[in-house]
Amino acid sequence: MLWLRDLPRRLRQCSWLSWGVFLIVGLAMMLISVPGDPVYSYSDWNGSSPSGWSKDLDEAIGLRYAAGKFNPDERLGTDQYRHGWPLPCVTRGIGRVVLRTKRAGGGGWKDVFVRGHPVTAPTLSVHLPSDGDAYASVNTSNPNVFKLIPVDWEETQIAWSSYNRWPFAIDAAKWRLDFLLIDLTLLLAIPLGLAAATEWWVRRRGGVLRFRLVDLVVAFAALSAAFAWYRSHADLRRAEQRVEAHGMAFWFSTGALMQGWQDHQQGHNAYNGYQREYLGPDWLRRLLGNQELVRFAKHIVAVQLAPNESWSNNLEVLPKLDHLRSVSLPRGATRRAIEQLGKVEGLRKLEIGIGSHAAPRKRAESTDHSKDPWIGAQDLACLRSLSIEELGLAGEEFLAEDIEQAASIPTLRRLELIEPSLTLEELERLREENPHIEIQCHWLEAFWSTASPGTQYSLRAEPPGGVERKIESMRRRREAPADSSKAGNLSG
């Protein structure tokens, strides 16, 4: 116990550099570990039961706010944040009740805060200027007109400057005590360890400003490693600029490109859109507060190609994108397209026809593909050369026998079908014969929307009526000798 009594004297003897390292690294560790990342947001009218993976937290928050009893036109909103580094040790939920009121002059609706934790709580809330990334939004006054609006404010926010990111308010929480112990240990050990190493170095050198040649070598090696890391990302960004110059950034998902946006792009650009993700160290993103400050470490992971005449030029750049994982091809895919995709080492997801519609198909069909033939719906076996885990197919030209070929891809684990020519019996048989593959199937159902005037589409789990007759007709056309090369290709 003598060392405890001697500890204050030893601490007073530490150099100012050691104390500086401890304070700076300690502050950095606090900014990395404590502020939370938003993982979930939910709004529910009249306090009805929520759903999803965070249902327990939402129900606990609902009970905190008058047991889910709200006045008419009031709703409960919940936001959830995940805290902890390197392991998420707590998911924290906060709630707020807002009243929906009509704007003056009939300009729509607005939410008025009633009680709880407002989104715009007192906050420093530093924001970065928008960098021009945009996404599509429908103008409800004209359903055929789409406009581009800036990225959401969450994307430009310095995370640790936001009041709600810090755990000052908790309505409900889920804890992982084992992860909490690990995080707290690192939160203390890293600043103390670096401060102790600094103090050891100062005493070995006999002073703060005394250096040896080995110190300069170590510093030069560290700077060289950091510069090499930066250059590796910057060189890849140059290859990605070609895609970025001919496309728009978007949050990539099945059918994510809305038709109006797609019409705007078709025939003009080589790429409909792309998605970039931050691929640098997580601690650096948390420390800086926004991944846009290290945007050289954001790389393209998904691309959707436009169906135009420049297939070869569009595809040649894809194998140079080291982090590309998902590609969406239009209807009208060719064999050369598949050959080029075979060179993309990290490709894990392929979509064909998802997001395409009649106008681009007609433009694609006008192209001469005698030297680069179409991939027919009955030719999906050629996809076996790709090491993909997810495959999406959209179009009524796909029959059960075609999908069986797709299911034979050795690495396939998930298959998504939209508008296939399948009966429910054939779908169940495919699932029974391929238990290792998750098969999702949907058909589109058109309806007229009054909220946004125009024809809208919803997904249904059952095929439309008369699908048996359509399947029989398609099989007869395939067996017909005349013009059989075009009967089942992906462009029609």
Short mmCIF file of C-alpha atoms in Angstrom, two decimals:
data_model
loop_
_atom_site.label_atom_id
_atom_site.label_comp_id
_atom_site.label_asym_id
_atom_site.label_seq_id
_atom_site.Cartn_x
_atom_site.Cartn_y
_atom_site.Cartn_z
CA MET A 1 0.00 0.00 0.00
CA LEU A 2 3.04 2.28 0.12
CA TRP A 3 2.72 3.02 -3.57
CA LEU A 4 -0.78 4.47 -2.96
CA ARG A 5 0.57 6.93 -0.38
CA ASP A 6 3.39 7.81 -2.73
CA LEU A 7 1.10 8.22 -5.77
CA PRO A 8 0.28 11.97 -5.34
CA ARG A 9 3.98 12.84 -5.18
CA ARG A 10 4.70 10.77 -8.30
CA LEU A 11 1.87 12.44 -10.20
CA ARG A 12 3.19 15.90 -9.28
CA GLN A 13 6.57 14.89 -10.68
CA CYS A 14 5.11 14.00 -14.09
CA SER A 15 6.03 16.32 -16.95
CA TRP A 16 3.56 18.75 -18.51
CA LEU A 17 3.78 16.74 -21.74
CA SER A 18 2.52 13.58 -20.01
CA TRP A 19 -0.40 15.50 -18.50
CA GLY A 20 -1.15 17.04 -21.88
CA VAL A 21 -1.18 13.63 -23.57
CA PHE A 22 -3.48 12.26 -20.86
CA LEU A 23 -5.97 15.14 -21.16
CA ILE A 24 -6.02 15.26 -24.96
CA VAL A 25 -6.30 11.50 -25.43
CA GLY A 26 -8.87 11.30 -22.62
CA LEU A 27 -11.01 13.95 -24.32
CA ALA A 28 -10.66 12.15 -27.65
CA MET A 29 -11.71 8.85 -26.07
CA MET A 30 -14.75 10.52 -24.53
CA LEU A 31 -15.80 11.94 -27.93
CA ILE A 32 -15.32 8.51 -29.49
CA SER A 33 -17.09 6.42 -26.87
CA VAL A 34 -19.88 8.48 -25.32
CA PRO A 35 -21.97 10.20 -28.07
CA GLY A 36 -24.44 7.81 -29.66
CA ASP A 37 -25.17 6.94 -33.26
CA PRO A 38 -28.85 7.20 -34.27
CA VAL A 39 -30.09 3.73 -35.11
CA TYR A 40 -33.86 4.03 -35.08
CA SER A 41 -36.61 6.63 -35.31
CA TYR A 42 -40.32 5.89 -35.01
CA SER A 43 -43.47 8.00 -35.11
CA ASP A 44 -46.87 6.57 -34.32
CA TRP A 45 -50.26 8.22 -34.30
CA ASN A 46 -52.41 7.91 -31.17
CA GLY A 47 -49.86 5.79 -29.34
CA SER A 48 -50.76 2.48 -30.98
CA SER A 49 -48.42 -0.48 -30.58
CA PRO A 50 -45.13 -0.11 -32.50
CA SER A 51 -43.36 -2.92 -34.26
CA GLY A 52 -39.83 -3.87 -35.25
CA TRP A 53 -36.69 -4.97 -33.45
CA SER A 54 -36.94 -2.08 -30.96
CA LYS A 55 -40.54 -2.75 -29.96
CA ASP A 56 -39.66 -3.25 -26.28
CA LEU A 57 -37.98 0.13 -25.99
CA ASP A 58 -40.79 1.89 -27.82
CA GLU A 59 -43.43 0.31 -25.60
CA ALA A 60 -41.50 1.34 -22.48
CA ILE A 61 -41.33 4.91 -23.77
CA GLY A 62 -45.05 4.81 -24.58
CA LEU A 63 -45.84 3.76 -21.00
CA ARG A 64 -43.73 6.63 -19.70
CA TYR A 65 -45.83 9.07 -21.70
CA ALA A 66 -49.35 8.63 -20.28
CA ALA A 67 -49.46 4.88 -20.99
CA GLY A 68 -50.07 5.49 -24.68
CA LYS A 69 -53.13 7.71 -24.10
CA PHE A 70 -52.96 10.72 -26.36
CA ASN A 71 -55.31 13.42 -27.48
CA PRO A 72 -56.57 13.35 -31.08
CA ASP A 73 -53.94 14.53 -33.59
CA GLU A 74 -51.12 13.79 -31.13
CA ARG A 75 -48.44 11.24 -31.80
CA LEU A 76 -45.54 9.67 -29.97
CA GLY A 77 -42.15 9.86 -31.60
CA THR A 78 -39.15 7.88 -30.39
CA ASP A 79 -35.47 8.13 -31.24
CA GLN A 80 -32.88 5.55 -30.31
CA TYR A 81 -29.12 5.94 -30.06
CA ARG A 82 -26.42 3.32 -29.66
CA HIS A 83 -23.50 4.20 -27.39
CA GLY A 84 -20.12 2.64 -26.76
CA TRP A 85 -16.84 1.93 -28.52
CA PRO A 86 -15.49 -0.45 -29.67
CA LEU A 87 -18.53 -2.49 -28.57
CA PRO A 88 -22.04 -0.99 -28.37
CA CYS A 89 -22.89 -1.31 -24.69
CA VAL A 90 -26.25 0.48 -24.50
CA THR A 91 -29.16 1.38 -26.75
CA ARG A 92 -30.90 4.46 -25.37
CA GLY A 93 -34.40 5.58 -26.27
CA ILE A 94 -36.02 8.98 -25.79
CA GLY A 95 -39.57 10.03 -26.62
CA ARG A 96 -41.56 13.12 -27.46
CA VAL A 97 -45.23 13.89 -28.01
CA VAL A 98 -46.11 16.26 -30.84
CA LEU A 99 -49.39 17.75 -32.03
CA ARG A 100 -50.08 17.73 -35.76
CA THR A 101 -51.55 21.06 -36.89
CA LYS A 102 -52.34 22.58 -40.25
CA ARG A 103 -50.03 25.28 -41.53
CA ALA A 104 -51.43 28.75 -42.08
CA GLY A 105 -52.63 29.31 -45.62
CA GLY A 106 -53.13 25.61 -46.32
CA GLY A 107 -49.45 24.88 -46.78
CA GLY A 108 -49.57 21.37 -45.38
CA TRP A 109 -48.98 20.02 -41.87
CA LYS A 110 -46.46 20.74 -39.14
CA ASP A 111 -45.63 19.08 -35.82
CA VAL A 112 -45.79 21.18 -32.66
CA PHE A 113 -43.83 19.85 -29.67
CA VAL A 114 -46.04 19.05 -26.65
CA ARG A 115 -43.88 17.24 -24.09
CA GLY A 116 -40.84 14.99 -23.79
CA HIS A 117 -37.51 15.54 -25.54
CA PRO A 118 -37.74 17.79 -28.61
CA VAL A 119 -35.60 17.08 -31.65
CA THR A 120 -34.39 20.68 -31.54
CA ALA A 121 -33.29 20.57 -27.90
CA PRO A 122 -30.74 23.20 -26.76
CA THR A 123 -27.68 22.22 -28.75
CA LEU A 124 -24.48 23.45 -30.27
CA SER A 125 -25.42 21.42 -33.34
CA VAL A 126 -22.61 22.36 -35.68
CA HIS A 127 -23.36 21.49 -39.31
CA LEU A 128 -21.13 21.13 -42.34
CA PRO A 129 -22.08 22.94 -45.57
CA SER A 130 -23.88 20.67 -48.04
CA ASP A 131 -21.48 19.14 -50.57
CA GLY A 132 -24.04 18.85 -53.37
CA ASP A 133 -25.08 15.26 -52.79
CA ALA A 134 -28.82 15.04 -53.33
CA TYR A 135 -31.68 12.61 -53.58
CA ALA A 136 -35.03 12.62 -55.37
CA SER A 137 -38.26 13.82 -53.83
CA VAL A 138 -41.68 13.88 -55.41
CA ASN A 139 -43.46 17.19 -55.84
CA THR A 140 -46.99 16.23 -54.75
CA SER A 141 -48.57 19.02 -56.78
CA ASN A 142 -47.37 17.28 -59.93
CA PRO A 143 -46.63 13.53 -59.58
CA ASN A 144 -44.67 13.52 -62.85
CA VAL A 145 -42.17 16.12 -61.64
CA PHE A 146 -39.33 15.14 -59.33
CA LYS A 147 -36.97 17.58 -57.72
CA LEU A 148 -33.58 17.18 -56.06
CA ILE A 149 -33.28 18.27 -52.44
CA PRO A 150 -30.18 18.41 -50.19
CA VAL A 151 -29.10 15.50 -48.06
CA ASP A 152 -30.85 15.16 -44.71
CA TRP A 153 -29.52 17.39 -41.92
CA GLU A 154 -28.33 14.35 -39.95
CA GLU A 155 -25.76 13.75 -42.69
CA THR A 156 -24.17 17.21 -42.22
CA GLN A 157 -24.17 17.29 -38.43
CA ILE A 158 -21.07 17.15 -36.23
CA ALA A 159 -22.23 14.26 -34.07
CA TRP A 160 -20.72 15.21 -30.73
CA SER A 161 -22.07 18.78 -31.03
CA SER A 162 -25.67 17.53 -30.82
CA TYR A 163 -27.39 17.55 -27.43
CA ASN A 164 -29.49 14.48 -28.21
CA ARG A 165 -26.41 12.39 -29.07
CA TRP A 166 -25.20 12.61 -25.46
CA PRO A 167 -26.89 10.45 -22.79
CA PHE A 168 -28.34 13.38 -20.88
CA ALA A 169 -31.88 11.99 -21.20
CA ILE A 170 -33.03 8.36 -21.06
CA ASP A 171 -36.62 7.16 -21.22
CA ALA A 172 -35.71 3.50 -21.77
CA ALA A 173 -32.49 1.58 -22.32
CA LYS A 174 -31.04 -1.84 -23.09
CA TRP A 175 -27.65 -2.59 -21.54
CA ARG A 176 -24.86 -5.06 -22.29
CA LEU A 177 -22.89 -5.07 -19.04
CA ASP A 178 -20.05 -7.18 -20.44
CA PHE A 179 -19.57 -4.73 -23.32
CA LEU A 180 -19.83 -1.81 -20.87
CA LEU A 181 -16.97 -3.25 -18.79
CA ILE A 182 -14.77 -3.60 -21.88
CA ASP A 183 -15.56 -0.07 -23.07
CA LEU A 184 -14.85 1.48 -19.65
CA THR A 185 -11.58 -0.43 -19.39
CA LEU A 186 -10.40 0.91 -22.74
CA LEU A 187 -11.69 4.40 -21.96
CA LEU A 188 -9.31 4.53 -19.00
CA ALA A 189 -6.49 2.27 -20.17
CA ILE A 190 -5.68 4.02 -23.46
CA PRO A 191 -5.14 7.56 -22.02
CA LEU A 192 -3.28 6.20 -18.99
CA GLY A 193 -1.14 3.91 -21.12
CA LEU A 194 -0.14 6.65 -23.57
CA ALA A 195 0.54 9.10 -20.74
CA ALA A 196 2.73 6.52 -18.96
CA ALA A 197 4.61 5.80 -22.18
CA THR A 198 5.16 9.53 -22.70
CA GLU A 199 6.50 9.97 -19.15
CA TRP A 200 8.84 6.99 -19.62
CA TRP A 201 10.11 8.48 -22.88
CA VAL A 202 10.70 11.93 -21.28
CA ARG A 203 12.69 10.42 -18.40
CA ARG A 204 14.74 8.21 -20.71
CA ARG A 205 15.64 11.24 -22.83
CA GLY A 206 16.29 13.51 -19.85
CA GLY A 207 13.80 16.19 -20.96
CA VAL A 208 10.86 17.01 -23.20
CA LEU A 209 12.84 18.57 -26.06
CA ARG A 210 15.64 16.00 -26.24
CA PHE A 211 15.52 13.61 -29.20
CA ARG A 212 17.55 10.78 -30.60
CA LEU A 213 17.84 9.55 -34.16
CA VAL A 214 15.57 6.60 -33.40
CA ASP A 215 12.81 9.04 -32.38
CA LEU A 216 12.96 10.73 -35.77
CA VAL A 217 12.93 7.37 -37.54
CA VAL A 218 9.83 6.25 -35.61
CA ALA A 219 8.07 9.56 -36.29
CA PHE A 220 8.95 9.37 -40.00
CA ALA A 221 7.69 5.77 -40.20
CA ALA A 222 4.38 6.73 -38.55
CA LEU A 223 3.88 9.68 -40.92
CA SER A 224 4.77 7.50 -43.91
CA ALA A 225 2.22 4.87 -42.90
CA ALA A 226 -0.48 7.53 -42.49
CA PHE A 227 0.36 9.08 -45.86
CA ALA A 228 0.37 5.68 -47.59
CA TRP A 229 -3.07 4.95 -46.12
CA TYR A 230 -4.33 8.28 -47.42
CA ARG A 231 -2.82 7.74 -50.88
CA SER A 232 -4.39 4.30 -51.22
CA HIS A 233 -7.82 5.82 -50.67
CA ALA A 234 -7.13 8.87 -52.85
CA ASP A 235 -5.96 6.74 -55.80
CA LEU A 236 -9.14 4.69 -55.65
CA ARG A 237 -11.22 7.86 -55.50
CA ARG A 238 -9.79 8.91 -58.88
CA ALA A 239 -11.14 5.74 -60.45
CA GLU A 240 -14.51 6.39 -58.83
CA GLN A 241 -14.80 9.96 -60.12
CA ARG A 242 -15.85 8.70 -63.53
CA VAL A 243 -18.92 7.05 -62.02
CA GLU A 244 -19.64 10.08 -59.84
CA ALA A 245 -19.42 12.43 -62.83
CA HIS A 246 -22.11 10.48 -64.69
CA GLY A 247 -24.50 9.54 -61.92
CA MET A 248 -26.19 10.70 -58.74
CA ALA A 249 -25.59 9.64 -55.18
CA PHE A 250 -28.46 7.68 -53.67
CA TRP A 251 -29.22 5.29 -50.84
CA PHE A 252 -29.15 2.00 -52.69
CA SER A 253 -31.85 -0.58 -52.11
CA THR A 254 -34.09 -2.77 -54.22
CA GLY A 255 -36.15 -0.46 -56.39
CA ALA A 256 -34.72 2.60 -54.68
CA LEU A 257 -34.50 4.68 -57.84
CA MET A 258 -37.84 6.33 -58.39
CA GLN A 259 -39.14 6.38 -61.94
CA GLY A 260 -39.13 10.15 -62.33
CA TRP A 261 -35.48 10.35 -61.29
CA GLN A 262 -34.65 7.49 -63.60
CA ASP A 263 -36.35 9.19 -66.56
CA HIS A 264 -34.24 12.25 -65.84
CA GLN A 265 -31.08 10.19 -66.09
CA GLN A 266 -31.81 7.76 -68.93
CA GLY A 267 -30.10 8.50 -72.22
CA HIS A 268 -27.91 11.21 -70.71
CA ASN A 269 -25.61 9.55 -68.22
CA ALA A 270 -23.75 6.28 -68.11
CA TYR A 271 -24.95 5.51 -64.58
CA ASN A 272 -28.29 6.06 -62.92
CA GLY A 273 -26.76 6.33 -59.51
CA TYR A 274 -24.25 5.06 -57.01
CA GLN A 275 -23.87 4.66 -53.28
CA ARG A 276 -20.80 5.58 -51.29
CA GLU A 277 -20.01 4.27 -47.83
CA TYR A 278 -17.42 5.28 -45.29
CA LEU A 279 -14.79 2.53 -45.13
CA GLY A 280 -12.27 4.10 -42.79
CA PRO A 281 -11.74 3.31 -39.09
CA ASP A 282 -14.84 3.81 -36.97
CA TRP A 283 -12.95 5.61 -34.21
CA LEU A 284 -11.82 8.30 -36.67
CA ARG A 285 -15.38 8.93 -37.84
CA ARG A 286 -16.57 9.23 -34.26
CA LEU A 287 -13.70 11.49 -33.23
CA LEU A 288 -14.22 13.95 -36.09
CA GLY A 289 -17.99 13.81 -35.73
CA ASN A 290 -18.81 13.48 -39.42
CA GLN A 291 -17.52 11.12 -42.09
CA GLU A 292 -17.58 13.92 -44.68
CA LEU A 293 -14.46 15.31 -43.00
CA VAL A 294 -12.65 12.19 -44.23
CA ARG A 295 -14.58 11.79 -47.45
CA PHE A 296 -11.52 10.38 -49.22
CA ALA A 297 -12.31 7.20 -47.25
CA LYS A 298 -15.85 7.02 -48.69
CA HIS A 299 -15.97 4.63 -51.63
CA ILE A 300 -18.53 3.38 -54.10
CA VAL A 301 -20.11 0.11 -52.98
CA ALA A 302 -23.16 0.02 -55.31
CA VAL A 303 -23.86 1.13 -58.88
CA GLN A 304 -26.98 1.11 -61.04
CA LEU A 305 -26.24 1.22 -64.76
CA ALA A 306 -28.31 3.05 -67.34
CA PRO A 307 -29.52 1.11 -70.42
CA ASN A 308 -27.93 3.04 -73.26
CA GLU A 309 -25.62 2.37 -76.19
CA SER A 310 -22.31 2.69 -74.30
CA TRP A 311 -22.38 -0.67 -72.51
CA SER A 312 -18.68 -1.42 -72.89
CA ASN A 313 -17.52 2.01 -71.74
CA ASN A 314 -19.83 1.91 -68.74
CA LEU A 315 -18.63 -1.50 -67.58
CA GLU A 316 -14.88 -1.19 -68.01
CA VAL A 317 -14.44 0.98 -64.94
CA LEU A 318 -16.29 -1.38 -62.57
CA PRO A 319 -13.43 -3.88 -62.00
CA LYS A 320 -11.30 -0.93 -60.83
CA LEU A 321 -13.69 -0.23 -57.95
CA ASP A 322 -12.15 -2.31 -55.18
CA HIS A 323 -15.10 -2.02 -52.79
CA LEU A 324 -17.95 -2.51 -55.26
CA ARG A 325 -20.39 -5.05 -53.81
CA SER A 326 -23.68 -4.44 -55.62
CA VAL A 327 -24.54 -3.82 -59.28
CA SER A 328 -27.96 -3.28 -60.80
CA LEU A 329 -28.29 -3.93 -64.54
CA PRO A 330 -31.25 -2.83 -66.65
CA ARG A 331 -33.39 -5.18 -68.65
CA GLY A 332 -31.34 -5.69 -71.74
CA ALA A 333 -28.24 -7.11 -70.06
CA THR A 334 -25.71 -8.65 -72.41
CA ARG A 335 -23.14 -11.42 -72.15
CA ARG A 336 -20.32 -8.89 -72.18
CA ALA A 337 -21.87 -7.29 -69.11
CA ILE A 338 -21.69 -10.57 -67.21
CA GLU A 339 -18.11 -11.17 -68.37
CA GLN A 340 -17.06 -7.75 -67.10
CA LEU A 341 -18.83 -8.29 -63.79
CA GLY A 342 -16.88 -11.51 -63.37
CA LYS A 343 -13.78 -9.32 -62.98
CA VAL A 344 -15.28 -7.47 -60.00
CA GLU A 345 -13.77 -9.48 -57.16
CA GLY A 346 -15.94 -8.17 -54.35
CA LEU A 347 -19.30 -8.41 -56.14
CA ARG A 348 -21.88 -9.98 -53.83
CA LYS A 349 -25.21 -8.67 -55.12
CA LEU A 350 -26.63 -8.45 -58.65
CA GLU A 351 -29.98 -7.06 -59.75
CA ILE A 352 -31.38 -7.40 -63.27
CA GLY A 353 -34.36 -5.36 -64.39
CA ILE A 354 -35.13 -3.87 -60.97
CA GLY A 355 -35.86 -0.19 -61.49
CA SER A 356 -36.16 -0.54 -65.29
CA HIS A 357 -39.30 0.31 -67.19
CA ALA A 358 -40.63 0.57 -70.74
CA ALA A 359 -38.86 3.71 -71.94
CA PRO A 360 -35.24 2.56 -71.34
CA ARG A 361 -36.04 -0.92 -72.65
CA LYS A 362 -37.12 0.55 -75.98
CA ARG A 363 -33.93 2.60 -76.20
CA ALA A 364 -31.83 -0.46 -75.39
CA GLU A 365 -33.65 -2.59 -77.97
CA SER A 366 -32.73 -0.10 -80.70
CA THR A 367 -29.06 -0.96 -80.22
CA ASP A 368 -27.39 -3.53 -82.47
CA HIS A 369 -26.30 -6.43 -80.27
CA SER A 370 -25.30 -8.91 -82.95
CA LYS A 371 -21.75 -9.01 -81.55
CA ASP A 372 -22.85 -8.83 -77.93
CA PRO A 373 -26.04 -10.91 -77.63
CA TRP A 374 -28.72 -10.44 -75.02
CA ILE A 375 -28.93 -12.71 -72.02
CA GLY A 376 -32.24 -14.49 -72.39
CA ALA A 377 -34.36 -15.26 -69.37
CA GLN A 378 -33.65 -18.91 -70.14
CA ASP A 379 -29.88 -18.25 -70.10
CA LEU A 380 -29.42 -17.45 -66.41
CA ALA A 381 -27.00 -20.36 -66.02
CA CYS A 382 -24.30 -18.00 -67.29
CA LEU A 383 -24.51 -16.25 -63.92
CA ARG A 384 -22.83 -19.28 -62.32
CA SER A 385 -19.48 -17.66 -63.11
CA LEU A 386 -20.25 -14.90 -60.58
CA SER A 387 -19.63 -15.39 -56.85
CA ILE A 388 -22.78 -13.54 -55.86
CA GLU A 389 -24.74 -14.17 -52.68
CA GLU A 390 -27.84 -12.12 -53.58
CA LEU A 391 -29.70 -11.98 -56.89
CA GLY A 392 -32.68 -9.82 -57.82
CA LEU A 393 -34.76 -10.49 -60.95
CA ALA A 394 -37.64 -8.31 -62.12
CA GLY A 395 -39.91 -9.02 -65.07
CA GLU A 396 -42.70 -11.30 -66.22
CA GLU A 397 -40.37 -13.00 -68.71
CA PHE A 398 -38.91 -15.17 -65.91
CA LEU A 399 -40.54 -18.62 -65.69
CA ALA A 400 -40.03 -21.33 -63.08
CA GLU A 401 -37.44 -23.16 -65.19
CA ASP A 402 -35.43 -19.94 -65.58
CA ILE A 403 -35.41 -19.31 -61.85
CA GLU A 404 -34.23 -22.89 -61.27
CA GLN A 405 -31.13 -22.02 -63.31
CA ALA A 406 -30.57 -18.93 -61.17
CA ALA A 407 -30.95 -21.01 -58.00
CA SER A 408 -28.13 -23.27 -59.20
CA ILE A 409 -25.54 -20.52 -58.58
CA PRO A 410 -23.28 -22.21 -55.97
CA THR A 411 -22.77 -19.16 -53.74
CA LEU A 412 -26.35 -17.85 -53.85
CA ARG A 413 -28.04 -17.33 -50.48
CA ARG A 414 -30.87 -14.91 -51.28
CA LEU A 415 -33.10 -14.59 -54.35
CA GLU A 416 -35.57 -11.75 -54.81
CA LEU A 417 -38.21 -11.95 -57.54
CA ILE A 418 -40.49 -9.13 -58.67
CA GLU A 419 -43.35 -9.77 -61.12
CA PRO A 420 -42.19 -13.25 -62.24
CA SER A 421 -44.50 -15.56 -64.20
CA LEU A 422 -44.91 -18.03 -61.36
CA THR A 423 -47.77 -19.77 -59.64
CA LEU A 424 -47.80 -20.17 -55.88
CA GLU A 425 -47.30 -23.92 -56.32
CA GLU A 426 -44.17 -23.36 -58.41
CA LEU A 427 -42.88 -20.85 -55.87
CA GLU A 428 -43.31 -23.30 -52.99
CA ARG A 429 -41.60 -26.04 -55.00
CA LEU A 430 -38.61 -23.75 -55.62
CA ARG A 431 -38.35 -23.05 -51.90
CA GLU A 432 -38.54 -26.74 -51.00
CA GLU A 433 -35.88 -27.69 -53.55
CA ASN A 434 -33.53 -24.89 -52.42
CA PRO A 435 -33.79 -24.70 -48.63
CA HIS A 436 -30.41 -22.96 -48.39
CA ILE A 437 -31.72 -19.97 -50.39
CA GLU A 438 -34.06 -17.35 -48.99
CA ILE A 439 -36.54 -16.74 -51.82
CA GLN A 440 -38.65 -13.58 -51.68
CA CYS A 441 -41.33 -13.03 -54.33
CA HIS A 442 -43.62 -10.06 -54.93
CA TRP A 443 -46.05 -8.90 -57.57
CA LEU A 444 -46.95 -5.27 -58.22
CA GLU A 445 -50.47 -3.99 -57.78
CA ALA A 446 -51.38 -0.59 -59.22
CA PHE A 447 -53.66 1.81 -57.37
CA TRP A 448 -54.61 5.47 -57.53
CA SER A 449 -53.25 7.64 -54.73
CA THR A 450 -55.17 10.68 -53.53
CA ALA A 451 -52.35 11.86 -51.26
CA SER A 452 -49.97 12.05 -54.23
CA PRO A 453 -52.20 12.14 -57.35
CA GLY A 454 -51.14 9.51 -59.83
CA THR A 455 -50.74 5.79 -60.25
CA GLN A 456 -48.83 4.16 -57.40
CA TYR A 457 -47.71 0.57 -56.87
CA SER A 458 -47.78 -1.72 -53.86
CA LEU A 459 -46.28 -5.18 -53.39
CA ARG A 460 -48.48 -8.23 -52.98
CA ALA A 461 -47.53 -11.81 -52.11
CA GLU A 462 -49.87 -13.52 -54.59
CA PRO A 463 -49.74 -13.51 -58.40
CA PRO A 464 -52.49 -11.75 -60.36
CA GLY A 465 -55.37 -13.71 -61.84
CA GLY A 466 -54.79 -15.49 -65.13
CA VAL A 467 -51.10 -16.12 -64.49
CA GLU A 468 -51.47 -19.77 -65.56
CA ARG A 469 -52.68 -18.74 -69.03
CA LYS A 470 -49.87 -16.24 -69.37
CA ILE A 471 -47.26 -18.85 -68.42
CA GLU A 472 -48.64 -21.33 -70.92
CA SER A 473 -48.64 -18.68 -73.65
CA MET A 474 -45.02 -17.71 -72.91
CA ARG A 475 -43.88 -21.33 -73.07
CA ARG A 476 -45.58 -21.78 -76.45
CA ARG A 477 -43.83 -18.67 -77.79
CA ARG A 478 -40.47 -19.97 -76.62
CA GLU A 479 -41.04 -23.26 -78.40
CA ALA A 480 -42.00 -21.49 -81.63
CA PRO A 481 -39.07 -21.47 -84.11
CA ALA A 482 -39.76 -17.97 -85.42
CA ASP A 483 -37.76 -15.19 -83.78
CA SER A 484 -37.08 -17.40 -80.77
CA SER A 485 -33.96 -15.39 -79.91
CA LYS A 486 -36.11 -12.46 -78.79
CA ALA A 487 -38.93 -14.35 -77.12
CA GLY A 488 -37.45 -14.48 -73.66
CA ASN A 489 -34.60 -12.00 -73.52
CA LEU A 490 -34.27 -9.68 -70.59
CA SER A 491 -34.93 -6.59 -72.68
CA GLY A 492 -38.58 -7.40 -73.22
#
